Coordinates of C-alpha atoms in Angstrom, one line a residue:
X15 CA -27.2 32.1 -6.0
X16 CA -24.5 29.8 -5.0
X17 CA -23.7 29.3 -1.0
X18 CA -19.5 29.4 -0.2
X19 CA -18.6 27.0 2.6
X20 CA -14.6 27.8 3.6
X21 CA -13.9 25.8 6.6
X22 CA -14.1 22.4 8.1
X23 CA -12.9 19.3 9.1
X24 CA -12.1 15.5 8.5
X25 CA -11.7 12.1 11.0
X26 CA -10.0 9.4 10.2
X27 CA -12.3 6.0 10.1
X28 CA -10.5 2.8 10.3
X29 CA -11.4 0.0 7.3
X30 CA -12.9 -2.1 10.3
X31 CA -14.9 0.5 11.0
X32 CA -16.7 0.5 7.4
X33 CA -19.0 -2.7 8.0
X34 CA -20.3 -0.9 11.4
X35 CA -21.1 2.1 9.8
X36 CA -22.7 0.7 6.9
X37 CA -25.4 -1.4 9.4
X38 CA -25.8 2.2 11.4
X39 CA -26.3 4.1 8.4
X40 CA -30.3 3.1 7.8
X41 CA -30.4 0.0 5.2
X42 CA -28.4 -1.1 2.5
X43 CA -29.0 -0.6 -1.4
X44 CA -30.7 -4.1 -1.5
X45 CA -33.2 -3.4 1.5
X46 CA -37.0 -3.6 0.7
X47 CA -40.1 -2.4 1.2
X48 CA -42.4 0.4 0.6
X49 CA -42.3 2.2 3.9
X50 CA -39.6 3.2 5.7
X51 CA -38.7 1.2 8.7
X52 CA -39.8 3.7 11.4
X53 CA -43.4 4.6 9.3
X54 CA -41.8 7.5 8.8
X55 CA -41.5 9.9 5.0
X56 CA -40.2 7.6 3.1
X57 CA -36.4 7.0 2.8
X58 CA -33.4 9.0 1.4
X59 CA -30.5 7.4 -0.1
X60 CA -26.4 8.5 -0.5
X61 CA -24.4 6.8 -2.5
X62 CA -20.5 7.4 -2.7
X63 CA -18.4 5.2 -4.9
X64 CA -16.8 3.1 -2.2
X65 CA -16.0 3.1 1.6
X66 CA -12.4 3.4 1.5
X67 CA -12.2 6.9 1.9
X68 CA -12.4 8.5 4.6
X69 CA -14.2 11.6 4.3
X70 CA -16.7 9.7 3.0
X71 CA -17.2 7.9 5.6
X72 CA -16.9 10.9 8.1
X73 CA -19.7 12.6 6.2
X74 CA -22.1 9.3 6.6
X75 CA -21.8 9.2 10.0
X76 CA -22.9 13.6 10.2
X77 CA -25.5 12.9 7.8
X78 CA -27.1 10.1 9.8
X79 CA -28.7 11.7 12.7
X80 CA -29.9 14.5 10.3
X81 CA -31.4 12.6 7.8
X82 CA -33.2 10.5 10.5
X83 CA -34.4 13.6 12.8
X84 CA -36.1 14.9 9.9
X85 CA -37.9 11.9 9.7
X86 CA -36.6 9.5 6.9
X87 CA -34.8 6.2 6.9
X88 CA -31.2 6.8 5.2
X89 CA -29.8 4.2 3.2
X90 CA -26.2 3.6 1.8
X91 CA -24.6 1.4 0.0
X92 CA -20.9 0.5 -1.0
X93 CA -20.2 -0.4 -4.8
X94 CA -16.7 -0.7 -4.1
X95 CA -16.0 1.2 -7.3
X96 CA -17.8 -1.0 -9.4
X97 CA -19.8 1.0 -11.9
X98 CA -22.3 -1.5 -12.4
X99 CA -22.8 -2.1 -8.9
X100 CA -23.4 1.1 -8.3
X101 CA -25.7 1.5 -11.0
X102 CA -27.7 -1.7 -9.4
X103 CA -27.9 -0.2 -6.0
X104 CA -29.2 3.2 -7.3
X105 CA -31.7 0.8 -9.1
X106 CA -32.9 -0.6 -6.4
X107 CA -33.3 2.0 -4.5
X108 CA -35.7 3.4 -7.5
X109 CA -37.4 0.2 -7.1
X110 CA -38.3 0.7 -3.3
X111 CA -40.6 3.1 -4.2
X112 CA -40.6 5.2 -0.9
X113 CA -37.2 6.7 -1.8
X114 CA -37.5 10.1 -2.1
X115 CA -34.3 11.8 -3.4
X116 CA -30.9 10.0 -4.0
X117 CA -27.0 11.7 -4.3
X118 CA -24.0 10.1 -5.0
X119 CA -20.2 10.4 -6.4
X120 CA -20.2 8.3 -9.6
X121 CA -17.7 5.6 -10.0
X122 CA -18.4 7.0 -13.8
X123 CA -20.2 9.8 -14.4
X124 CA -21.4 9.0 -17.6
X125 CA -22.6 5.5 -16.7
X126 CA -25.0 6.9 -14.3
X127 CA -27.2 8.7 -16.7
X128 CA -29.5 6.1 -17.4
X129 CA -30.7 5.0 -13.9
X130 CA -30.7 9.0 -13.0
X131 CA -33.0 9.1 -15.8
X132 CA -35.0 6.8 -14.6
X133 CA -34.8 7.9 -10.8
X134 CA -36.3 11.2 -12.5
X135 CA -39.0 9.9 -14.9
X136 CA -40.5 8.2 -10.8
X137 CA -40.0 11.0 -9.5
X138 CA -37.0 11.0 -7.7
X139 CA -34.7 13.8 -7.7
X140 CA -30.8 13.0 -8.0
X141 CA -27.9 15.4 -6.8
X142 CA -24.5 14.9 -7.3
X143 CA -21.5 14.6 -4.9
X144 CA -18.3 17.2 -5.7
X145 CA -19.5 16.8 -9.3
X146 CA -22.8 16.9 -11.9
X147 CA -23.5 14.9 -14.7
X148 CA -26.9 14.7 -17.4
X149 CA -30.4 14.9 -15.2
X150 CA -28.9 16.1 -11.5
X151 CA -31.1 19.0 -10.1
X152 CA -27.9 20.3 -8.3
X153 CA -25.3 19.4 -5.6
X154 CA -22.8 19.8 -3.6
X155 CA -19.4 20.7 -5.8
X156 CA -15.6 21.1 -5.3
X157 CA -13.8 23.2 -7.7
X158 CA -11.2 20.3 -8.2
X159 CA -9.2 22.3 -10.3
X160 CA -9.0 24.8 -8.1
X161 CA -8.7 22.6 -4.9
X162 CA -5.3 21.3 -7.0
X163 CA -4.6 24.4 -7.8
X164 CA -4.0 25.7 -4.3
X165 CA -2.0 22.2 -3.7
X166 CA 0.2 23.1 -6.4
X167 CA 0.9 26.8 -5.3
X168 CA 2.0 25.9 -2.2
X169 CA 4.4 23.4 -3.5
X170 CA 6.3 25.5 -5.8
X171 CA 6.3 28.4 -3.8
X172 CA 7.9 25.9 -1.1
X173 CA 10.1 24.7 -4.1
X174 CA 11.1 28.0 -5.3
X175 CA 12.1 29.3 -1.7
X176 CA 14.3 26.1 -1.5
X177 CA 15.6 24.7 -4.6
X178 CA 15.4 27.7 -6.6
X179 CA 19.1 27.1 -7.6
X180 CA 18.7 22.8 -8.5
X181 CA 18.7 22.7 -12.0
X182 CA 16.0 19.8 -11.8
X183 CA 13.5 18.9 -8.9
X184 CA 12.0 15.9 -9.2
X185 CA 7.8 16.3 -8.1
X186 CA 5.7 12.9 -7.0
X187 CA 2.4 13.4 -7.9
X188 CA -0.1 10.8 -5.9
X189 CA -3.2 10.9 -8.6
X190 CA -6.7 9.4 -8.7
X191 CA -7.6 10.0 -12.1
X192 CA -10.6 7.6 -11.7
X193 CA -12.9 10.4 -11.4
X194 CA -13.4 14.1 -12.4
X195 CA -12.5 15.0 -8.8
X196 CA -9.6 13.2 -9.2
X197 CA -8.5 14.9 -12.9
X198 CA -9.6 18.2 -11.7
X199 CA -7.3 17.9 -8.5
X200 CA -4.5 16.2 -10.7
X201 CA -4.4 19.2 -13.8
X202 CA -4.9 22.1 -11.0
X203 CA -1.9 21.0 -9.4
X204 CA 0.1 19.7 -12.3
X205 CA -0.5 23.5 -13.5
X206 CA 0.7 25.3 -10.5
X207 CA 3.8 23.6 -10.2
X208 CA 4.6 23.9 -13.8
X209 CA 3.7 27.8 -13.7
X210 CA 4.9 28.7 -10.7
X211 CA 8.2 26.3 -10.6
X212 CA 9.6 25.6 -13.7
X213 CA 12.8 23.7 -12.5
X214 CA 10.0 20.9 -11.4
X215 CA 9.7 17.3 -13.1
X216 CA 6.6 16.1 -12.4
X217 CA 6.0 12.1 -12.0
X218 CA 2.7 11.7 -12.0
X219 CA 2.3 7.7 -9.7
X220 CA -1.5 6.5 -10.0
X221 CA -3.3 5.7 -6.8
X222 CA -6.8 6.0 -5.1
X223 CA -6.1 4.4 -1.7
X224 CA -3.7 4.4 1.4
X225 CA -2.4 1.3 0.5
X226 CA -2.5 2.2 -3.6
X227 CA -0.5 5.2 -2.9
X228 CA 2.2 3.4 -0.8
X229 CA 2.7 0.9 -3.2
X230 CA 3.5 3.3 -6.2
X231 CA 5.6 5.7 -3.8
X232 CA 7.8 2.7 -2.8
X233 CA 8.3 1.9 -6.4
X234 CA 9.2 5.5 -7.4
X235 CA 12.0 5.8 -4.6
X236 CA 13.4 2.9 -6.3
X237 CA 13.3 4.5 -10.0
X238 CA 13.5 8.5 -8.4
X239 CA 15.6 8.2 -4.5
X240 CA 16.0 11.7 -4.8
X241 CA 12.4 12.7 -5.3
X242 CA 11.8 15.0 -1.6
X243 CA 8.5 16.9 -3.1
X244 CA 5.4 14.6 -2.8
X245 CA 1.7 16.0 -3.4
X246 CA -1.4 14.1 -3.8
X247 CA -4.8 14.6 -5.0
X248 CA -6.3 13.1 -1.5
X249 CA -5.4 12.0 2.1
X250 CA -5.6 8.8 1.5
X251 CA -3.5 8.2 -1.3
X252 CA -1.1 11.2 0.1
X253 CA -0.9 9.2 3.5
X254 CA 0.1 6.2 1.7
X255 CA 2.8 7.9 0.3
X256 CA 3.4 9.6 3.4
X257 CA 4.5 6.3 4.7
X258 CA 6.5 5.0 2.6
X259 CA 8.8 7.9 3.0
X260 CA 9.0 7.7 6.8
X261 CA 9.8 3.2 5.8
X262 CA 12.3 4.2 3.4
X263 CA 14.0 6.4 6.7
X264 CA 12.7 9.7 5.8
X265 CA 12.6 11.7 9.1
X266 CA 9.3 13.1 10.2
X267 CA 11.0 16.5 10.3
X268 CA 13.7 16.6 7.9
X269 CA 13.9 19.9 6.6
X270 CA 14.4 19.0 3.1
X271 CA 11.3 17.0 2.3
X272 CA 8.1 18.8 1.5
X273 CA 4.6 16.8 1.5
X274 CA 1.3 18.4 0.8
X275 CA -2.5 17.1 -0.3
X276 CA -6.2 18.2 0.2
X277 CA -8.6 16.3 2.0
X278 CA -6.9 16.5 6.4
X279 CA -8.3 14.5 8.7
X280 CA -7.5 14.1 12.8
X281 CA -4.4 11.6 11.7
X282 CA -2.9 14.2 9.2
X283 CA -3.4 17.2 11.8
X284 CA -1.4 15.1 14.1
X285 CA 1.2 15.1 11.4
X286 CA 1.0 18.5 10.9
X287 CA 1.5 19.7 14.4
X288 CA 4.7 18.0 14.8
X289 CA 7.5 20.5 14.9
X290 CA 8.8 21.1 11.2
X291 CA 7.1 18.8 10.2
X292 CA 7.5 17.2 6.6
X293 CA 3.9 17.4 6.0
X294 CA 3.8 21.0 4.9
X295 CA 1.1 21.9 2.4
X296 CA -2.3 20.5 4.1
X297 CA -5.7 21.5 2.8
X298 CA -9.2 20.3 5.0
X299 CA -12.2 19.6 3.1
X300 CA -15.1 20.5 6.1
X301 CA -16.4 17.1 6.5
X302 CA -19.0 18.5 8.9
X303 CA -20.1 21.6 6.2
X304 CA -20.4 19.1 3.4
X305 CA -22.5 16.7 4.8
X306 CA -24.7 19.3 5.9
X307 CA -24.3 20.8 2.9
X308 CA -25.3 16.9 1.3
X309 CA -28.2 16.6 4.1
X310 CA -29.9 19.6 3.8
X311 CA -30.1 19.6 -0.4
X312 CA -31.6 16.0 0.0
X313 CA -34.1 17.0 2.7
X314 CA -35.4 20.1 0.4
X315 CA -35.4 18.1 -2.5
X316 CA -36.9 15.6 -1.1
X317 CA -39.7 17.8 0.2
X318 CA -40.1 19.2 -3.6
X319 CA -38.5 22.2 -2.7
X320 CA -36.3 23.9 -5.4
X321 CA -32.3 23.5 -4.7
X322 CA -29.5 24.8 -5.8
X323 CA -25.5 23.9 -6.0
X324 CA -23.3 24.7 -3.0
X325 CA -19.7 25.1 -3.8
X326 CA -17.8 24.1 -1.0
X327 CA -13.3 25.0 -1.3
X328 CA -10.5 23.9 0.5
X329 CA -8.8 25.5 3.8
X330 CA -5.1 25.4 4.3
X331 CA -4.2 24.0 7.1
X332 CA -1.2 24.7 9.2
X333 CA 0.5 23.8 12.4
X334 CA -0.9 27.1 14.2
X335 CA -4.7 26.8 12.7
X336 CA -4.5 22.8 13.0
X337 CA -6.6 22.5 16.2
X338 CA -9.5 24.2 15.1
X339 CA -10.3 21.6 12.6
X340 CA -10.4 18.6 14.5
X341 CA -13.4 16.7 14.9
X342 CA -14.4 15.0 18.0

């Protein structure tokens, strides 16, 4: 039986906040020992594949408290998308030997079959973050494809209620193909503007981060100056892109610009809310929901307790529903 979370919400977290939360968030990969620091159960241990995003991040600092009321020592670590790093950390964590149960979003899912493998063989049970791979007992998932899916719709209904009669209408897609999240959200929304708006060309620009995604928008505006429909896989890349528009003179409200992307947080509700504003087709991940969603899978695993996968989808967000997914 699979649990549904709908709603939610995201805060932004500034990069200089990154190295604070990392020394509040229990110990790094590379700490030692074979009790936790407070004689507690034992530690428990989330990996994401780098602290540039911010959701991430927002989810760290809701698991935090949880994890440590229930009596373990929570450990991060930040590979900075570097598979082998990551695959280091998640070793040393094995090697510990107080670590309980481990999750994490793969910088490659393949590449972390082996150490899950061996997390498993001591003992150790492994969940996965939005996504599973070979030897995770379950996690907490996003329907990617269906998250871009409901990007997409948006945008070509917005298209087809607009520009029904341009003969061509050039699309910016903002994509993080790094990961299966990042495909998933990139072919679901691909697809819905190609089904649903068939005078769209779609330009797909590669990008993870802020600064990734206003780099490649600022070099499409060059090739594409006409291009007013701009999605993105994430926030974060989406915000980047975002920003580039308002450099290039883009008004916040100009009527004929459309931007849309999953993954709200307090800053993109802000842009939102502003009257007509360009930012049109929001969807919130529930930042809160999924990292009790990730906190209470690790504490039942780590307890022995059987778990299963909770599939957590997107929200749209709009200026009249904004305020009730801001996080204090």
């Amino acid at each position: 039986m699979k649990k549904l979370f709908t709603r939610g919400t995201a805060a932004l977290a500034l990069t200089a906040a990154t190295a604070l939360l990392l020394s509040g968030c229990g110990a790094s990969a590379d700490a030692g020992g074979s009790e936790s620091a407070d004689g507690g159960k034992g530690a428990i241990a989330m990996g994401f594949a780098g602290m540039d995003i911010t959701i991430w991040n927002d989810q760290l600092t809701f698991m935090e408290p949880i994890i440590e009321e229930a009596g373990y020592e929570f450990l991060t670590s930040d590979p900075q998308w570097d598979v082998q790093k990551q695959v280091s950390d998640w070793e040393a964590w094995i090697q510990r030997g107080d670590v309980k149960a481990i999750m994490g979003f793969p910088v490659q899912s393949d590449a972390m079959v082996p150490v899950t493998a061996k997390a498993t063989a001591e003992g150790i049970p492994v969940l996965g973050y939005a996504t599973r791979w070979d030897g995770t007992v379950a996690g907490t998932i996003i329907d990617s494809y269906e998250d871009g899916y409901l990007v997409g719709t948006v945008a070509a209904e917005w298209i087809t209620e607009n520009l029904a009669d341009e003969d061509e209408v050039p699309v910016a897609l903002v994509a993080d193909k790094t990961s299966d999240l990042g495909k998933g959200r990139t072919e679901g929304i691909a697809a819905a503007i190609t089904e649903l708006a068939p005078n769209a060309k779609i330009y797909e620009l590669p990008g993870i981060s802020r600064e990734e995604g206003n780099s490649v928008a600022k070099s499409h505006l060059v090739a594409v100056p006409d291009t007013k429909i701009w999605v993105g896989t994430s926030n974060d890349n989406t915000a980047g892109a975002y920003q580039a528009l308002l450099d290039s003179g883009v008004a916040k409200d100009d009527e004929s610009y459309y931007v849309g992307a999953t993954d709200a947080t307090n800053e993109t509700l802000d842009v939102i809310k502003i009257p007509n504003s360009i930012w049109r087709g929001g969807f919130i991940l529930p930042a809160k929901e999924l990292a009790e969603s990730n906190a209470d899978l690790l504490l039942r695993a780590a307890a022995g307790e059987e778990v299963e996968d909770n599939v957590i989808t997107s929200t749209r967000v709009t200026a009249e529903n904004a305020d009730e997914f801001y996080v204090n």
